mmCIF file of C-alpha atoms and ligand atoms in Angstrom:
data_model
loop_
_atom_site.group_PDB
_atom_site.id
_atom_site.type_symbol
_atom_site.label_atom_id
_atom_site.label_comp_id
_atom_site.label_asym_id
_atom_site.label_seq_id
_atom_site.Cartn_x
_atom_site.Cartn_y
_atom_site.Cartn_z
ATOM 1 C CA VAL A 16 54.098 -88.346 258.411
ATOM 2 C CA PRO A 17 51.223 -90.499 258.318
ATOM 3 C CA GLU A 18 51.555 -94.478 258.527
ATOM 4 C CA LEU A 19 50.031 -97.511 258.990
ATOM 5 C CA PRO A 20 49.917 -96.948 262.566
ATOM 6 C CA GLU A 21 48.520 -92.685 262.477
ATOM 7 C CA VAL A 22 45.913 -93.892 259.762
ATOM 8 C CA GLU A 23 44.847 -96.746 261.281
ATOM 9 C CA THR A 24 44.641 -94.444 264.890
ATOM 10 C CA VAL A 25 41.953 -91.772 262.369
ATOM 11 C CA ARG A 26 39.823 -94.755 261.417
ATOM 12 C CA ARG A 27 39.593 -96.184 264.619
ATOM 13 C CA ARG A 28 38.937 -92.759 266.288
ATOM 14 C CA LEU A 29 36.931 -91.569 263.391
ATOM 15 C CA GLU A 30 34.621 -94.142 263.099
ATOM 16 C CA PRO A 31 32.615 -93.598 265.692
ATOM 17 C CA HIS A 32 31.500 -90.804 264.903
ATOM 18 C CA LEU A 33 30.959 -91.267 261.041
ATOM 19 C CA GLY A 34 29.911 -94.069 261.026
ATOM 20 C CA GLU A 35 25.604 -94.693 259.980
ATOM 21 C CA ARG A 36 25.971 -91.328 259.942
ATOM 22 C CA THR A 37 24.705 -89.411 257.429
ATOM 23 C CA ILE A 38 26.907 -86.307 255.494
ATOM 24 C CA ALA A 39 24.609 -83.727 256.049
ATOM 25 C CA ALA A 40 26.701 -81.470 253.107
ATOM 26 C CA ALA A 41 29.684 -80.935 252.024
ATOM 27 C CA ARG A 42 32.410 -77.818 251.249
ATOM 28 C CA VAL A 43 35.423 -79.096 249.325
ATOM 29 C CA HIS A 44 38.282 -76.060 249.640
ATOM 30 C CA ASP A 45 40.801 -77.206 247.880
ATOM 31 C CA THR A 46 40.811 -78.303 243.673
ATOM 32 C CA ARG A 47 44.112 -80.279 244.186
ATOM 33 C CA LEU A 48 42.533 -82.408 246.806
ATOM 34 C CA VAL A 49 40.313 -84.466 245.129
ATOM 35 C CA ASP A 50 42.325 -83.712 240.813
ATOM 36 C CA PRO A 51 40.994 -85.026 238.352
ATOM 37 C CA ALA A 52 37.614 -84.451 239.655
ATOM 38 C CA ARG A 53 35.705 -80.692 240.294
ATOM 39 C CA PRO A 54 35.239 -79.459 243.754
ATOM 40 C CA ASP A 55 32.021 -79.370 242.875
ATOM 41 C CA ASP A 56 31.679 -82.469 241.503
ATOM 42 C CA VAL A 57 32.795 -84.420 244.955
ATOM 43 C CA ALA A 58 31.260 -82.221 247.977
ATOM 44 C CA ALA A 59 27.275 -82.762 245.625
ATOM 45 C CA ALA A 60 28.066 -86.676 245.638
ATOM 46 C CA LEU A 61 29.082 -86.632 249.891
ATOM 47 C CA ALA A 62 26.677 -84.322 250.216
ATOM 48 C CA GLY A 63 23.351 -86.255 251.401
ATOM 49 C CA ALA A 64 25.168 -90.077 251.009
ATOM 50 C CA THR A 65 24.937 -92.011 254.554
ATOM 51 C CA VAL A 66 28.545 -93.696 255.937
ATOM 52 C CA THR A 67 28.650 -96.629 256.934
ATOM 53 C CA THR A 68 31.860 -98.503 257.960
ATOM 54 C CA LEU A 69 35.572 -96.830 257.395
ATOM 55 C CA GLY A 70 39.000 -99.730 256.433
ATOM 56 C CA ARG A 71 41.826 -99.013 256.104
ATOM 57 C CA ARG A 72 44.793 -100.492 252.742
ATOM 58 C CA GLY A 73 48.624 -99.656 253.930
ATOM 59 C CA LYS A 74 47.683 -95.779 254.324
ATOM 60 C CA TYR A 75 44.911 -95.503 252.587
ATOM 61 C CA LEU A 76 41.624 -94.620 254.846
ATOM 62 C CA LEU A 77 38.400 -95.890 253.387
ATOM 63 C CA VAL A 78 35.074 -93.789 254.024
ATOM 64 C CA HIS A 79 32.654 -96.803 252.586
ATOM 65 C CA LEU A 80 29.361 -94.497 251.559
ATOM 66 C CA ALA A 81 25.730 -97.198 251.624
ATOM 67 C CA ASP A 82 25.718 -96.218 247.565
ATOM 68 C CA GLY A 83 28.177 -98.289 247.094
ATOM 69 C CA SER A 84 30.818 -96.336 246.474
ATOM 70 C CA THR A 85 33.854 -94.834 248.468
ATOM 71 C CA LEU A 86 35.496 -92.012 249.865
ATOM 72 C CA VAL A 87 39.420 -92.953 249.429
ATOM 73 C CA VAL A 88 41.161 -90.650 250.979
ATOM 74 C CA HIS A 89 45.012 -89.838 251.345
ATOM 75 C CA LEU A 90 46.808 -87.560 253.828
ATOM 76 C CA ARG A 91 50.495 -87.703 253.132
ATOM 77 C CA MET A 92 52.862 -85.565 254.535
ATOM 78 C CA THR A 93 50.513 -83.525 256.473
ATOM 79 C CA GLY A 94 46.859 -84.634 255.962
ATOM 80 C CA ASN A 95 44.670 -84.138 259.901
ATOM 81 C CA LEU A 96 40.582 -85.691 260.068
ATOM 82 C CA LEU A 97 39.402 -83.696 262.784
ATOM 83 C CA LEU A 98 36.328 -84.126 265.487
ATOM 84 C CA ALA A 99 36.576 -80.087 266.781
ATOM 85 C CA ALA A 100 37.794 -77.870 265.018
ATOM 86 C CA PRO A 101 42.031 -76.783 266.420
ATOM 87 C CA ALA A 102 42.286 -73.232 268.408
ATOM 88 C CA THR A 103 43.428 -72.084 265.050
ATOM 89 C CA PRO A 104 41.568 -73.383 262.448
ATOM 90 C CA ALA A 105 44.300 -73.227 258.881
ATOM 91 C CA HIS A 106 44.727 -75.045 256.333
ATOM 92 C CA ILE A 107 41.278 -75.627 256.421
ATOM 93 C CA ARG A 108 41.130 -77.996 252.555
ATOM 94 C CA ALA A 109 37.780 -79.640 252.880
ATOM 95 C CA GLU A 110 34.578 -79.958 255.359
ATOM 96 C CA LEU A 111 31.711 -82.946 256.072
ATOM 97 C CA ASP A 112 28.632 -81.216 257.868
ATOM 98 C CA LEU A 113 26.579 -84.693 259.636
ATOM 99 C CA ASP A 114 23.314 -85.009 259.988
ATOM 100 C CA ASP A 115 24.512 -84.530 264.216
ATOM 101 C CA GLY A 116 25.215 -81.382 263.653
ATOM 102 C CA ALA A 117 28.954 -81.988 264.399
ATOM 103 C CA THR A 118 31.407 -81.071 261.742
ATOM 104 C CA VAL A 119 34.629 -83.111 260.442
ATOM 105 C CA LEU A 120 37.951 -80.904 259.045
ATOM 106 C CA TYR A 121 40.910 -82.175 256.639
ATOM 107 C CA THR A 122 43.280 -80.018 257.201
ATOM 108 C CA ASP A 123 46.452 -80.226 254.597
ATOM 109 C CA GLN A 124 49.901 -77.410 255.103
ATOM 110 C CA ARG A 125 51.368 -78.685 253.214
ATOM 111 C CA ARG A 126 48.166 -80.463 250.167
ATOM 112 C CA PHE A 127 49.345 -83.179 249.209
ATOM 113 C CA GLY A 128 46.542 -85.335 250.566
ATOM 114 C CA THR A 129 44.154 -86.396 248.213
ATOM 115 C CA TRP A 130 40.511 -87.277 248.132
ATOM 116 C CA ARG A 131 39.793 -90.021 245.523
ATOM 117 C CA LEU A 132 35.829 -91.226 245.032
ATOM 118 C CA VAL A 133 35.319 -94.856 242.889
ATOM 119 C CA ALA A 134 31.864 -95.729 242.421
ATOM 120 C CA ASP A 135 32.066 -98.976 243.193
ATOM 121 C CA ASP A 136 33.745 -102.656 245.232
ATOM 122 C CA GLU A 137 35.229 -103.726 241.998
ATOM 123 C CA ALA A 138 36.661 -99.576 241.297
ATOM 124 C CA LEU A 139 38.181 -99.570 244.351
ATOM 125 C CA ASP A 140 39.698 -103.256 244.487
ATOM 126 C CA GLN A 141 41.110 -102.067 241.265
ATOM 127 C CA PHE A 142 42.174 -98.833 242.868
ATOM 128 C CA LEU A 143 44.120 -100.407 244.986
ATOM 129 C CA ALA A 144 45.564 -103.564 243.518
ATOM 130 C CA THR A 145 48.024 -100.704 241.384
ATOM 131 C CA ARG A 146 49.168 -99.018 245.232
ATOM 132 C CA VAL A 147 49.308 -101.067 247.984
ATOM 133 C CA GLY A 148 50.472 -105.123 248.224
ATOM 134 C CA LEU A 149 50.121 -106.745 251.624
ATOM 135 C CA GLU A 150 48.707 -105.842 254.763
ATOM 136 C CA PRO A 151 51.020 -106.168 257.314
ATOM 137 C CA LEU A 152 47.873 -106.684 260.085
ATOM 138 C CA ASP A 153 46.270 -108.877 258.605
ATOM 139 C CA PRO A 154 46.056 -113.064 259.634
ATOM 140 C CA ASP A 155 47.795 -114.222 256.130
ATOM 141 C CA PHE A 156 50.360 -112.142 256.802
ATOM 142 C CA THR A 157 53.469 -114.166 257.420
ATOM 143 C CA TRP A 158 57.351 -114.007 256.923
ATOM 144 C CA ARG A 159 56.741 -116.188 252.955
ATOM 145 C CA SER A 160 53.617 -113.911 252.212
ATOM 146 C CA LEU A 161 57.186 -111.452 252.206
ATOM 147 C CA GLN A 162 60.002 -114.236 251.067
ATOM 148 C CA THR A 163 57.476 -114.272 248.125
ATOM 149 C CA ALA A 164 57.611 -110.024 247.484
ATOM 150 C CA PHE A 165 61.055 -110.488 248.007
ATOM 151 C CA ARG A 166 62.374 -112.956 245.348
ATOM 152 C CA GLY A 167 64.598 -112.438 243.771
ATOM 153 C CA ARG A 168 65.379 -108.875 244.414
ATOM 154 C CA ARG A 169 68.155 -106.813 245.327
ATOM 155 C CA ALA A 170 67.145 -103.925 246.560
ATOM 156 C CA PRO A 171 68.321 -103.311 250.097
ATOM 157 C CA VAL A 172 65.589 -104.806 252.227
ATOM 158 C CA LYS A 173 64.007 -101.113 253.322
ATOM 159 C CA ALA A 174 63.185 -99.824 249.282
ATOM 160 C CA LEU A 175 61.823 -102.738 249.709
ATOM 161 C CA VAL A 176 59.847 -102.755 252.550
ATOM 162 C CA LEU A 177 59.377 -99.166 251.949
ATOM 163 C CA ASP A 178 57.173 -100.378 248.714
ATOM 164 C CA GLN A 179 53.424 -99.402 248.937
ATOM 165 C CA ARG A 180 53.261 -102.419 246.425
ATOM 166 C CA LEU A 181 55.101 -104.679 248.252
ATOM 167 C CA VAL A 182 54.814 -104.251 251.959
ATOM 168 C CA GLY A 183 51.435 -102.151 252.835
ATOM 169 C CA GLY A 184 51.449 -98.606 255.625
ATOM 170 C CA VAL A 185 55.079 -99.151 256.209
ATOM 171 C CA GLY A 186 57.267 -95.606 255.959
ATOM 172 C CA ASN A 187 60.640 -94.606 257.245
ATOM 173 C CA ILE A 188 59.961 -94.572 260.693
ATOM 174 C CA TYR A 189 58.995 -97.963 261.252
ATOM 175 C CA ALA A 190 60.786 -99.577 258.547
ATOM 176 C CA ASP A 191 63.288 -99.213 260.870
ATOM 177 C CA GLU A 192 62.086 -99.279 264.288
ATOM 178 C CA ALA A 193 61.501 -102.847 262.764
ATOM 179 C CA LEU A 194 64.875 -103.320 261.231
ATOM 180 C CA HIS A 195 65.664 -102.991 264.237
ATOM 181 C CA ALA A 196 64.408 -104.682 266.000
ATOM 182 C CA ALA A 197 65.288 -107.890 264.091
ATOM 183 C CA ARG A 198 68.940 -107.061 263.662
ATOM 184 C CA ILE A 199 68.816 -107.161 260.435
ATOM 185 C CA HIS A 200 70.967 -103.990 258.612
ATOM 186 C CA PRO A 201 68.591 -102.565 256.487
ATOM 187 C CA LEU A 202 70.730 -102.745 252.979
ATOM 188 C CA THR A 203 70.963 -106.069 252.960
ATOM 189 C CA PRO A 204 69.068 -107.244 249.703
ATOM 190 C CA GLY A 205 65.636 -108.422 250.020
ATOM 191 C CA GLY A 206 66.036 -111.454 248.539
ATOM 192 C CA ALA A 207 69.004 -112.480 249.960
ATOM 193 C CA LEU A 208 67.425 -112.502 253.332
ATOM 194 C CA SER A 209 66.955 -116.024 255.403
ATOM 195 C CA PRO A 210 63.728 -117.881 256.844
ATOM 196 C CA ALA A 211 64.955 -116.933 260.203
ATOM 197 C CA ALA A 212 65.892 -112.804 259.442
ATOM 198 C CA LEU A 213 61.999 -113.379 256.927
ATOM 199 C CA ARG A 214 59.934 -114.154 260.250
ATOM 200 C CA ARG A 215 61.865 -112.177 262.629
ATOM 201 C CA LEU A 216 61.489 -109.313 260.364
ATOM 202 C CA ALA A 217 57.670 -110.669 259.788
ATOM 203 C CA ASP A 218 57.259 -110.523 263.944
ATOM 204 C CA ALA A 219 58.774 -106.682 264.346
ATOM 205 C CA LEU A 220 56.879 -105.072 261.466
ATOM 206 C CA ARG A 221 53.948 -106.725 262.636
ATOM 207 C CA ALA A 222 55.237 -105.514 266.586
ATOM 208 C CA ALA A 223 55.738 -102.486 265.730
ATOM 209 C CA LEU A 224 53.094 -101.283 263.605
ATOM 210 C CA GLU A 225 50.919 -102.526 266.675
ATOM 211 C CA MET A 226 52.715 -100.382 269.030
ATOM 212 C CA GLY A 227 52.606 -97.256 267.696
ATOM 213 C CA ILE A 228 48.385 -97.872 267.108
ATOM 214 C CA GLU A 229 48.580 -98.199 270.623
ATOM 215 C CA ALA A 230 50.470 -95.067 271.360
ATOM 216 C CA GLN A 231 48.044 -93.152 268.961
ATOM 217 C CA GLY A 232 50.869 -92.916 266.150
ATOM 218 C CA ALA A 233 53.490 -90.728 266.409
ATOM 219 C CA THR A 234 53.695 -86.709 265.899
ATOM 220 C CA ILE A 235 56.715 -85.396 265.270
ATOM 221 C CA ARG A 236 55.439 -82.273 263.352
ATOM 222 C CA ASP A 237 52.213 -82.191 262.762
ATOM 223 C CA PHE A 238 50.139 -85.532 262.873
ATOM 224 C CA ARG A 239 46.446 -84.928 265.468
ATOM 225 C CA THR A 240 44.779 -87.937 266.104
ATOM 226 C CA PRO A 241 40.636 -86.834 265.204
ATOM 227 C CA ALA A 242 39.792 -85.509 268.656
ATOM 228 C CA GLY A 243 43.576 -82.839 268.260
ATOM 229 C CA GLY A 244 45.920 -84.279 270.436
ATOM 230 C CA TYR A 245 48.941 -85.915 270.128
ATOM 231 C CA GLY A 246 50.056 -89.463 269.534
ATOM 232 C CA SER A 247 52.755 -90.574 271.872
ATOM 233 C CA MET A 248 54.892 -92.840 269.716
ATOM 234 C CA GLN A 249 57.976 -90.710 269.445
ATOM 235 C CA GLU A 250 58.545 -91.581 273.305
ATOM 236 C CA ARG A 251 58.929 -94.666 272.397
ATOM 237 C CA PHE A 252 60.882 -94.936 269.449
ATOM 238 C CA ARG A 253 64.378 -97.379 269.668
ATOM 239 C CA VAL A 254 66.565 -95.856 266.454
ATOM 240 C CA PHE A 255 64.302 -93.367 264.933
ATOM 241 C CA GLY A 256 66.183 -90.738 264.930
ATOM 242 C CA ARG A 257 68.060 -91.103 268.217
ATOM 243 C CA ASP A 258 71.406 -91.332 266.047
ATOM 244 C CA GLY A 259 74.509 -90.240 269.322
ATOM 245 C CA GLU A 260 72.768 -92.634 271.416
ATOM 246 C CA PRO A 261 73.373 -95.615 273.078
ATOM 247 C CA CYS A 262 70.610 -98.829 271.313
ATOM 248 C CA PRO A 263 68.546 -100.026 273.629
ATOM 249 C CA VAL A 264 69.967 -103.177 273.025
ATOM 250 C CA CYS A 265 73.524 -103.607 273.696
ATOM 251 C CA GLY A 266 74.754 -99.985 274.615
ATOM 252 C CA LYS A 267 77.041 -99.241 271.291
ATOM 253 C CA THR A 268 75.575 -95.624 269.403
ATOM 254 C CA ILE A 269 73.156 -95.090 266.703
ATOM 255 C CA VAL A 270 74.286 -93.962 263.503
ATOM 256 C CA LYS A 271 72.238 -92.370 260.670
ATOM 257 C CA LEU A 272 72.867 -93.516 257.230
ATOM 258 C CA ARG A 273 70.970 -92.913 253.632
ATOM 259 C CA VAL A 274 69.493 -95.692 252.563
ATOM 260 C CA ALA A 275 66.808 -95.773 249.572
ATOM 261 C CA GLY A 276 67.423 -92.294 249.494
ATOM 262 C CA ARG A 277 65.701 -91.439 253.173
ATOM 263 C CA GLY A 278 67.637 -90.842 257.027
ATOM 264 C CA THR A 279 68.041 -94.122 258.252
ATOM 265 C CA TYR A 280 69.280 -95.340 261.951
ATOM 266 C CA ILE A 281 71.001 -98.181 262.874
ATOM 267 C CA CYS A 282 72.774 -100.010 265.351
ATOM 268 C CA PRO A 283 76.029 -101.302 263.733
ATOM 269 C CA HIS A 284 76.296 -103.658 265.779
ATOM 270 C CA CYS A 285 73.266 -105.528 266.280
ATOM 271 C CA GLN A 286 72.338 -104.551 262.821
ATOM 272 C CA ARG A 287 75.320 -105.669 260.705
ATOM 273 C CA LEU A 288 75.917 -106.408 257.059
ATOM 274 C CA PRO A 289 76.377 -109.849 255.475
ATOM 275 C CA ARG A 290 79.237 -110.421 253.975
ATOM 276 C CA PRO A 291 79.219 -110.419 249.791
ATOM 277 C CA SER A 292 78.459 -114.367 249.240
HETATM 278 ZN ZN1 ZN B 9 72.524 -102.677 269.082
#
């Protein structure tokens, strides 16, 4: 499932190919991808448009167009943007022909991904304002912004970290990796974290996401880089998916819990649940 590092990998890999290119023709094959807009309308609006830059907010990829509009792409579970047709092309939901002869393919096996065309910056800000909170790689992302976001919240810190409206871009993998690095039990109420713990969490989130970008994301099942390659972050997981294996810090056995409805991996020795005060 693409999280911030996977989307950022797509952005960085795609931008040199898509930036400043004109879309010669667009084809949208799946009604669900652009719902509630109509596939033909979206394809017609994209045809002839020139891409300026590619941006990202949380897990949203932003394809900025020269007329001020933006194509907002969310890959959800199994979406992939590819520069070359896979050996066995399947699940192609949309295609963008570029003026240099290249074609960008959008594939999505499970069809949860979305493409939404927003008219201008104001509409884009409005769209993102209700969906994406803090941007963990922004320079102004600090333990104090986490403190403000989590203040008074009794929900488990993991649930808060996963809430895209509070912290953008973090999903199950990077939440578990960051909480382990920060030595915080995922069930700790978010509002109960000390400034020191919040500081460790802010640092750990940024470090985990940056490591993920450096590894070009994690490929567990479906994620592919635009060139069709695999990310390698899964080889660097310290706790995620490693129940029964030793903690790389203390050697105790990693266990799997369920937190916020998600499979959650922790070291029970490094990540202690604070006693209720
Ligand atoms: Zn440990």
